[in-house]
Protein backbone atom coordinates (compact mmCIF):
# COMPACT_ATOMS: atom_id res chain seq x y z
CA UNK A 1 0.00 0.00 0.00
CA UNK A 2 1.53 3.35 -1.04
CA UNK A 3 1.00 6.29 1.31
CA UNK A 4 1.42 9.92 0.16
CA UNK A 5 3.37 12.30 2.42
CA UNK A 6 4.44 15.95 2.55
CA UNK A 7 7.93 16.80 3.82
CA UNK A 8 7.86 20.16 5.65
CA UNK A 9 9.92 22.14 8.12
CA UNK A 10 9.76 25.08 10.48
CA UNK A 11 13.19 26.75 10.85
CA UNK A 12 14.89 23.46 9.95
CA UNK A 13 12.91 21.35 12.46
CA UNK A 14 11.60 18.85 9.89
CA UNK A 15 8.48 16.73 9.58
CA UNK A 16 6.89 14.00 7.54
CA UNK A 17 3.18 14.86 7.42
CA UNK A 18 0.61 12.13 6.68
CA UNK A 19 -2.86 13.45 5.95
CA UNK A 20 -5.40 10.85 7.09
CA UNK A 21 -8.33 13.25 7.36
CA UNK A 22 -10.15 11.58 4.45
CA UNK A 23 -8.40 8.23 3.79
CA UNK A 24 -7.56 6.47 7.06
CA UNK A 25 -4.07 5.03 7.60
CA UNK A 26 -3.37 1.52 8.84
CA UNK A 27 -2.89 1.51 12.65
CA UNK A 28 0.37 3.33 13.49
CA UNK A 29 2.56 2.04 16.34
CA UNK A 30 5.85 3.42 17.75
CA UNK A 31 8.12 1.04 15.78
CA UNK A 32 6.53 2.06 12.46
CA UNK A 33 6.74 5.78 13.41
CA UNK A 34 10.44 5.36 14.29
CA UNK A 35 11.12 3.51 10.99
CA UNK A 36 9.52 6.32 8.92
CA UNK A 37 11.54 8.93 10.89
CA UNK A 38 14.88 7.11 10.56
CA UNK A 39 17.21 9.25 8.39
CA UNK A 40 19.32 6.23 7.30
CA UNK A 41 16.57 3.81 6.26
CA UNK A 42 13.26 5.72 6.29
CA UNK A 43 12.14 9.09 4.91
CA UNK A 44 13.78 10.87 7.86
CA UNK A 45 12.49 13.63 10.11
CA UNK A 46 12.54 15.06 13.64
CA UNK A 47 8.78 14.43 14.05
CA UNK A 48 6.15 12.40 12.20
CA UNK A 49 2.84 14.24 12.04
CA UNK A 50 -0.49 12.53 11.35
CA UNK A 51 -3.64 14.55 10.60
CA UNK A 52 -6.94 12.82 11.42
CA UNK A 53 -10.63 13.75 11.82
CA UNK A 54 -11.61 15.21 15.22
CA UNK A 55 -14.90 15.32 17.17
CA UNK A 56 -13.93 18.50 19.03
CA UNK A 57 -11.94 20.63 16.54
CA UNK A 58 -11.58 21.08 12.76
CA UNK A 59 -9.08 18.20 12.75
CA UNK A 60 -6.62 16.36 14.97
CA UNK A 61 -2.80 16.52 14.83
CA UNK A 62 -0.90 13.51 16.25
CA UNK A 63 2.81 13.95 16.90
CA UNK A 64 5.46 11.21 17.05
CA UNK A 65 9.08 11.93 18.00
CA UNK A 66 11.91 10.34 15.98
CA UNK A 67 12.16 7.59 18.63
CA UNK A 68 8.53 6.65 17.83
CA UNK A 69 7.01 7.97 21.08
CA UNK A 70 3.71 9.84 20.70
CA UNK A 71 3.74 13.30 22.38
CA UNK A 72 1.36 16.15 23.07
CA UNK A 73 2.59 19.27 21.25
CA UNK A 74 4.86 20.57 18.49
CA UNK A 75 5.06 24.31 17.83
CA UNK A 76 6.96 24.22 14.55
CA UNK A 77 4.76 21.45 13.12
CA UNK A 78 1.68 23.50 14.06
CA UNK A 79 2.86 26.25 11.71
CA UNK A 80 3.62 23.68 8.98
CA UNK A 81 0.13 22.20 9.39
CA UNK A 82 -1.41 25.70 9.16
CA UNK A 83 0.39 26.18 5.85
CA UNK A 84 -0.79 22.78 4.57
CA UNK A 85 -4.40 23.39 5.65
CA UNK A 86 -4.37 26.87 4.09
CA UNK A 87 -6.84 28.67 6.36
CA UNK A 88 -7.66 29.34 10.02
CA UNK A 89 -8.48 26.18 11.97
CA UNK A 90 -8.85 24.72 15.43
CA UNK A 91 -6.60 21.70 15.93
CA UNK A 92 -6.94 18.99 18.57
CA UNK A 93 -3.59 17.91 20.05
CA UNK A 94 -2.66 15.76 23.04
CA UNK A 95 -1.82 19.01 24.84
CA UNK A 96 -5.19 20.70 24.14
CA UNK A 97 -6.92 22.54 21.30
CA UNK A 98 -4.76 25.13 19.55
CA UNK A 99 -5.73 27.71 16.92
CA UNK A 100 -3.66 27.97 13.73
CA UNK A 101 -3.73 30.75 11.13
CA UNK A 102 -1.54 30.99 8.01
CA UNK A 103 0.26 34.36 7.93
CA UNK A 104 2.95 35.70 5.57
CA UNK A 105 5.50 32.96 4.86
CA UNK A 106 4.30 30.92 7.83
CA UNK A 107 1.65 31.08 10.51
CA UNK A 108 0.54 32.43 13.86
CA UNK A 109 -0.47 29.86 16.45
CA UNK A 110 -2.44 30.35 19.66
CA UNK A 111 -0.70 27.67 21.72
CA UNK A 112 -3.04 28.03 24.73
CA UNK A 113 -2.04 28.74 28.34
CA UNK A 114 1.13 27.53 30.10
CA UNK A 115 1.10 25.51 33.33
CA UNK A 116 3.55 25.80 36.19
CA UNK A 117 2.30 23.42 38.95
CA UNK A 118 4.94 20.75 39.70
CA UNK A 119 2.52 17.90 39.00
CA UNK A 120 1.40 19.48 35.68
CA UNK A 121 4.97 19.57 34.30
CA UNK A 122 5.10 16.75 35.55
CA UNK A 123 7.91 16.45 38.16
CA UNK A 124 8.41 13.42 40.39
CA UNK A 125 7.93 15.46 43.59
CA UNK A 126 6.81 18.92 44.71
CA UNK A 127 9.10 21.94 44.27
CA UNK A 128 9.05 25.56 43.12
CA UNK A 129 9.08 25.41 39.29
CA UNK A 130 10.18 29.06 38.90
CA UNK A 131 13.61 28.44 40.46
CA UNK A 132 14.16 24.72 40.90
CA UNK A 133 16.70 23.69 43.55
CA UNK A 134 18.49 21.24 41.24
CA UNK A 135 21.68 21.21 39.11
CA UNK A 136 23.49 19.15 36.51
CA UNK A 137 27.14 20.29 36.50
CA UNK A 138 27.05 24.06 35.71
CA UNK A 139 23.40 24.00 34.65
CA UNK A 140 21.48 25.01 37.76
CA UNK A 141 18.22 26.44 39.11
CA UNK A 142 16.10 25.96 35.97
CA UNK A 143 12.44 26.86 35.42
CA UNK A 144 9.90 24.23 34.36
CA UNK A 145 6.92 25.06 32.14
CA UNK A 146 4.32 22.87 30.44
CA UNK A 147 3.09 24.42 27.16
CA UNK A 148 1.19 21.29 26.13
CA UNK A 149 4.47 19.36 26.48
CA UNK A 150 7.06 19.51 29.29
CA UNK A 151 10.10 21.82 29.24
CA UNK A 152 12.93 22.67 31.60
CA UNK A 153 14.75 25.95 30.90
CA UNK A 154 18.27 26.90 32.05
CA UNK A 155 19.28 30.57 31.75
CA UNK A 156 23.04 30.78 31.17
CA UNK A 157 25.71 33.41 30.34
CA UNK A 158 26.88 31.65 27.16
CA UNK A 159 24.55 29.07 25.61
CA UNK A 160 27.12 27.98 23.00
CA UNK A 161 29.51 26.82 25.76
CA UNK A 162 27.06 24.23 27.15
CA UNK A 163 27.70 20.60 26.02
CA UNK A 164 24.01 20.01 25.33
CA UNK A 165 24.66 16.82 23.30
CA UNK A 166 26.10 15.28 26.51
CA UNK A 167 23.93 16.88 29.24
CA UNK A 168 20.68 16.93 27.22
CA UNK A 169 20.08 13.15 27.23
CA UNK A 170 21.09 12.91 30.91
CA UNK A 171 18.60 15.61 31.98
CA UNK A 172 15.89 14.36 29.57
CA UNK A 173 15.90 10.96 31.28
CA UNK A 174 16.49 12.07 34.90
CA UNK A 175 14.11 10.43 37.41
CA UNK A 176 12.87 13.95 38.36
CA UNK A 177 10.94 13.91 35.05
CA UNK A 178 8.61 10.89 34.97
CA UNK A 179 7.52 11.66 31.37
CA UNK A 180 11.05 12.76 30.37
CA UNK A 181 11.55 16.40 29.36
CA UNK A 182 12.65 18.81 26.62
CA UNK A 183 15.85 20.60 27.70
CA UNK A 184 16.30 24.30 26.83
CA UNK A 185 19.50 26.34 27.27
CA UNK A 186 18.73 30.05 26.96
CA UNK A 187 20.88 33.16 26.84
CA UNK A 188 19.16 36.53 27.26
CA UNK A 189 20.72 38.84 24.65
CA UNK A 190 18.60 41.99 25.08
CA UNK A 191 15.46 43.39 26.74
CA UNK A 192 13.26 41.39 24.32
CA UNK A 193 15.60 38.84 22.79
CA UNK A 194 16.88 35.39 23.71
CA UNK A 195 19.17 32.88 21.99
CA UNK A 196 18.03 29.29 22.52
CA UNK A 197 19.36 25.76 21.96
CA UNK A 198 17.12 22.75 22.60
CA UNK A 199 17.70 19.07 23.30
CA UNK A 200 14.30 17.62 22.37
CA UNK A 201 12.84 14.68 24.24
CA UNK A 202 12.77 11.72 21.85
CA UNK A 203 14.47 13.56 18.96
CA UNK A 204 17.74 15.03 20.31
CA UNK A 205 19.32 18.29 19.12
CA UNK A 206 17.12 20.02 16.55
CA UNK A 207 17.54 23.22 14.50
CA UNK A 208 14.49 24.71 16.27
CA UNK A 209 11.78 23.90 18.78
CA UNK A 210 8.62 26.03 18.76
CA UNK A 211 7.28 24.85 22.10
CA UNK A 212 10.78 25.35 23.57
CA UNK A 213 10.70 28.97 22.36
CA UNK A 214 7.24 29.44 23.93
CA UNK A 215 8.26 27.88 27.26
CA UNK A 216 11.51 29.89 27.36
CA UNK A 217 9.79 33.21 26.62
CA UNK A 218 7.21 32.57 29.36
CA UNK A 219 9.93 31.56 31.84
CA UNK A 220 11.98 34.69 31.05
CA UNK A 221 8.92 36.92 31.49
CA UNK A 222 8.05 35.25 34.83
CA UNK A 223 11.62 35.68 36.04
CA UNK A 224 11.73 39.35 34.95
CA UNK A 225 14.69 38.68 32.62
CA UNK A 226 13.06 40.56 29.73
CA UNK A 227 10.90 43.68 29.65
CA UNK A 228 7.33 43.45 28.33
CA UNK A 229 5.51 40.35 27.12
CA UNK A 230 6.91 40.01 23.58
CA UNK A 231 10.17 38.21 22.96
CA UNK A 232 12.14 37.24 19.84
CA UNK A 233 13.63 33.80 20.47
CA UNK A 234 16.45 32.94 18.05
CA UNK A 235 17.20 29.25 17.53
CA UNK A 236 19.99 27.75 15.36
CA UNK A 237 17.42 27.63 12.50
CA UNK A 238 16.23 31.25 12.94
CA UNK A 239 13.92 33.50 14.96
CA UNK A 240 10.38 33.09 16.33
CA UNK A 241 8.21 35.86 17.76
CA UNK A 242 6.53 34.88 21.01
CA UNK A 243 3.92 36.89 22.90
CA UNK A 244 2.43 35.93 26.28
CA UNK A 245 -0.76 37.97 26.29
CA UNK A 246 -2.30 39.67 29.35
CA UNK A 247 -5.06 37.05 29.02
CA UNK A 248 -2.41 34.37 29.56
CA UNK A 249 -2.30 32.88 26.07
CA UNK A 250 0.91 32.15 24.15
CA UNK A 251 1.01 33.41 20.54
CA UNK A 252 3.82 32.12 18.35
CA UNK A 253 4.55 33.60 14.90
CA UNK A 254 7.13 32.28 12.45
CA UNK A 255 7.84 30.67 9.08
CA UNK A 256 7.04 27.24 7.69
CA UNK A 257 8.07 25.59 4.43
CA UNK A 258 7.05 22.67 2.22
CA UNK A 259 10.19 20.82 1.01
CA UNK A 260 8.68 18.14 -1.26
CA UNK A 261 5.79 15.74 -1.76
CA UNK A 262 6.25 11.99 -2.20
CA UNK A 263 4.90 8.54 -1.38
CA UNK A 264 6.27 5.42 0.31
CA UNK A 265 5.40 1.76 0.68
CA UNK A 266 3.78 1.19 4.10
CA UNK A 267 5.48 -1.46 6.26
CA UNK A 268 3.93 -2.29 9.61
CA UNK A 269 6.62 -2.74 12.30
CA UNK A 270 3.91 -2.39 15.03
N1 LIG B 1 9.85 20.19 17.67
C1 LIG B 1 8.76 20.46 18.49
C2 LIG B 1 8.55 19.68 19.74
C3 LIG B 1 8.30 18.20 19.45
C4 LIG B 1 7.90 17.38 20.66
C5 LIG B 1 8.96 17.30 21.73
N2 LIG B 1 10.18 16.69 21.28
C6 LIG B 1 8.40 16.54 22.93
O1 LIG B 1 8.77 15.37 23.15
O2 LIG B 1 7.59 17.09 23.68
C7 LIG B 1 8.36 21.91 18.57
O3 LIG B 1 8.63 22.64 17.59
O4 LIG B 1 7.71 22.32 19.53
PDB file of N, CA and C and ligand atoms in Angstrom, residues 13 15 47 63 65 71-77 149-151 182 200-203 206 208-212, ligand 1:
ATOM      1  N   UNK A  13      13.477  22.464  11.683  1.00  0.00           N
ATOM      2  CA  UNK A  13      12.908  21.345  12.464  1.00  0.00           C
ATOM      3  C   UNK A  13      11.959  20.649  11.475  1.00  0.00           C
ATOM      4  N   UNK A  15       9.619  17.623   9.340  1.00  0.00           N
ATOM      5  CA  UNK A  15       8.478  16.730   9.580  1.00  0.00           C
ATOM      6  C   UNK A  15       8.097  15.958   8.323  1.00  0.00           C
ATOM      7  N   UNK A  47      10.102  14.861  13.571  1.00  0.00           N
ATOM      8  CA  UNK A  47       8.782  14.429  14.052  1.00  0.00           C
ATOM      9  C   UNK A  47       7.923  13.949  12.880  1.00  0.00           C
ATOM     10  N   UNK A  63       1.381  13.632  17.010  1.00  0.00           N
ATOM     11  CA  UNK A  63       2.814  13.954  16.901  1.00  0.00           C
ATOM     12  C   UNK A  63       3.633  12.783  17.443  1.00  0.00           C
ATOM     13  N   UNK A  65       7.658  11.594  18.045  1.00  0.00           N
ATOM     14  CA  UNK A  65       9.078  11.930  18.000  1.00  0.00           C
ATOM     15  C   UNK A  65       9.829  10.916  17.147  1.00  0.00           C
ATOM     16  N   UNK A  71       3.689  12.194  21.417  1.00  0.00           N
ATOM     17  CA  UNK A  71       3.737  13.297  22.384  1.00  0.00           C
ATOM     18  C   UNK A  71       2.617  14.301  22.117  1.00  0.00           C
ATOM     19  N   UNK A  72       2.547  15.312  22.990  1.00  0.00           N
ATOM     20  CA  UNK A  72       1.356  16.150  23.065  1.00  0.00           C
ATOM     21  C   UNK A  72       1.375  17.386  22.171  1.00  0.00           C
ATOM     22  N   UNK A  73       2.561  17.960  21.906  1.00  0.00           N
ATOM     23  CA  UNK A  73       2.591  19.272  21.247  1.00  0.00           C
ATOM     24  C   UNK A  73       3.828  19.413  20.380  1.00  0.00           C
ATOM     25  N   UNK A  74       3.712  20.232  19.329  1.00  0.00           N
ATOM     26  CA  UNK A  74       4.863  20.572  18.488  1.00  0.00           C
ATOM     27  C   UNK A  74       4.593  21.923  17.840  1.00  0.00           C
ATOM     28  N   UNK A  75       5.297  22.945  18.306  1.00  0.00           N
ATOM     29  CA  UNK A  75       5.058  24.312  17.830  1.00  0.00           C
ATOM     30  C   UNK A  75       5.387  24.477  16.362  1.00  0.00           C
ATOM     31  N   UNK A  76       6.569  24.020  15.944  1.00  0.00           N
ATOM     32  CA  UNK A  76       6.965  24.217  14.546  1.00  0.00           C
ATOM     33  C   UNK A  76       6.051  23.444  13.596  1.00  0.00           C
ATOM     34  N   UNK A  77       5.664  22.224  13.983  1.00  0.00           N
ATOM     35  CA  UNK A  77       4.757  21.452  13.125  1.00  0.00           C
ATOM     36  C   UNK A  77       3.380  22.114  13.043  1.00  0.00           C
ATOM     37  N   UNK A 149       3.430  20.370  26.204  1.00  0.00           N
ATOM     38  CA  UNK A 149       4.468  19.363  26.479  1.00  0.00           C
ATOM     39  C   UNK A 149       5.432  19.932  27.533  1.00  0.00           C
ATOM     40  N   UNK A 150       6.237  19.070  28.161  1.00  0.00           N
ATOM     41  CA  UNK A 150       7.055  19.514  29.286  1.00  0.00           C
ATOM     42  C   UNK A 150       8.425  20.076  28.889  1.00  0.00           C
ATOM     43  N   UNK A 151       8.808  21.179  29.514  1.00  0.00           N
ATOM     44  CA  UNK A 151      10.105  21.824  29.241  1.00  0.00           C
ATOM     45  C   UNK A 151      10.784  22.234  30.533  1.00  0.00           C
ATOM     46  N   UNK A 182      11.904  18.068  27.629  1.00  0.00           N
ATOM     47  CA  UNK A 182      12.648  18.814  26.622  1.00  0.00           C
ATOM     48  C   UNK A 182      13.567  19.788  27.362  1.00  0.00           C
ATOM     49  N   UNK A 200      15.702  18.050  22.329  1.00  0.00           N
ATOM     50  CA  UNK A 200      14.303  17.618  22.366  1.00  0.00           C
ATOM     51  C   UNK A 200      14.156  16.194  22.886  1.00  0.00           C
ATOM     52  N   UNK A 201      13.240  16.024  23.799  1.00  0.00           N
ATOM     53  CA  UNK A 201      12.836  14.684  24.240  1.00  0.00           C
ATOM     54  C   UNK A 201      12.515  13.829  23.000  1.00  0.00           C
ATOM     55  N   UNK A 202      13.125  12.666  22.918  1.00  0.00           N
ATOM     56  CA  UNK A 202      12.766  11.724  21.845  1.00  0.00           C
ATOM     57  C   UNK A 202      13.280  12.056  20.464  1.00  0.00           C
ATOM     58  N   UNK A 203      13.943  13.218  20.287  1.00  0.00           N
ATOM     59  CA  UNK A 203      14.467  13.564  18.958  1.00  0.00           C
ATOM     60  C   UNK A 203      15.890  14.111  19.006  1.00  0.00           C
ATOM     61  N   UNK A 206      17.800  19.648  17.791  1.00  0.00           N
ATOM     62  CA  UNK A 206      17.116  20.024  16.549  1.00  0.00           C
ATOM     63  C   UNK A 206      17.487  21.462  16.195  1.00  0.00           C
ATOM     64  N   UNK A 208      15.437  23.789  15.633  1.00  0.00           N
ATOM     65  CA  UNK A 208      14.494  24.712  16.266  1.00  0.00           C
ATOM     66  C   UNK A 208      13.430  23.919  17.000  1.00  0.00           C
ATOM     67  N   UNK A 209      12.883  24.527  18.048  1.00  0.00           N
ATOM     68  CA  UNK A 209      11.780  23.901  18.780  1.00  0.00           C
ATOM     69  C   UNK A 209      10.788  25.000  19.156  1.00  0.00           C
ATOM     70  N   UNK A 210       9.614  24.970  18.545  1.00  0.00           N
ATOM     71  CA  UNK A 210       8.617  26.028  18.761  1.00  0.00           C
ATOM     72  C   UNK A 210       8.093  26.051  20.187  1.00  0.00           C
ATOM     73  N   UNK A 211       7.775  24.861  20.724  1.00  0.00           N
ATOM     74  CA  UNK A 211       7.279  24.847  22.104  1.00  0.00           C
ATOM     75  C   UNK A 211       8.395  25.259  23.070  1.00  0.00           C
ATOM     76  N   UNK A 212       9.650  24.913  22.733  1.00  0.00           N
ATOM     77  CA  UNK A 212      10.780  25.348  23.569  1.00  0.00           C
ATOM     78  C   UNK A 212      10.868  26.866  23.592  1.00  0.00           C
TER      79      UNK A 212
HETATM   80  N1  LIG B   1       9.847  20.191  17.672  1.00  0.00           N
HETATM   81  C1  LIG B   1       8.760  20.462  18.489  1.00  0.00           C
HETATM   82  C2  LIG B   1       8.549  19.678  19.742  1.00  0.00           C
HETATM   83  C3  LIG B   1       8.297  18.202  19.453  1.00  0.00           C
HETATM   84  C4  LIG B   1       7.900  17.377  20.660  1.00  0.00           C
HETATM   85  C5  LIG B   1       8.958  17.297  21.725  1.00  0.00           C
HETATM   86  N2  LIG B   1      10.178  16.691  21.281  1.00  0.00           N
HETATM   87  C6  LIG B   1       8.395  16.536  22.932  1.00  0.00           C
HETATM   88  O1  LIG B   1       8.772  15.373  23.146  1.00  0.00           O
HETATM   89  O2  LIG B   1       7.594  17.093  23.684  1.00  0.00           O
HETATM   90  C7  LIG B   1       8.364  21.914  18.567  1.00  0.00           C
HETATM   91  O3  LIG B   1       8.628  22.638  17.589  1.00  0.00           O
HETATM   92  O4  LIG B   1       7.711  22.319  19.526  1.00  0.00           O
END
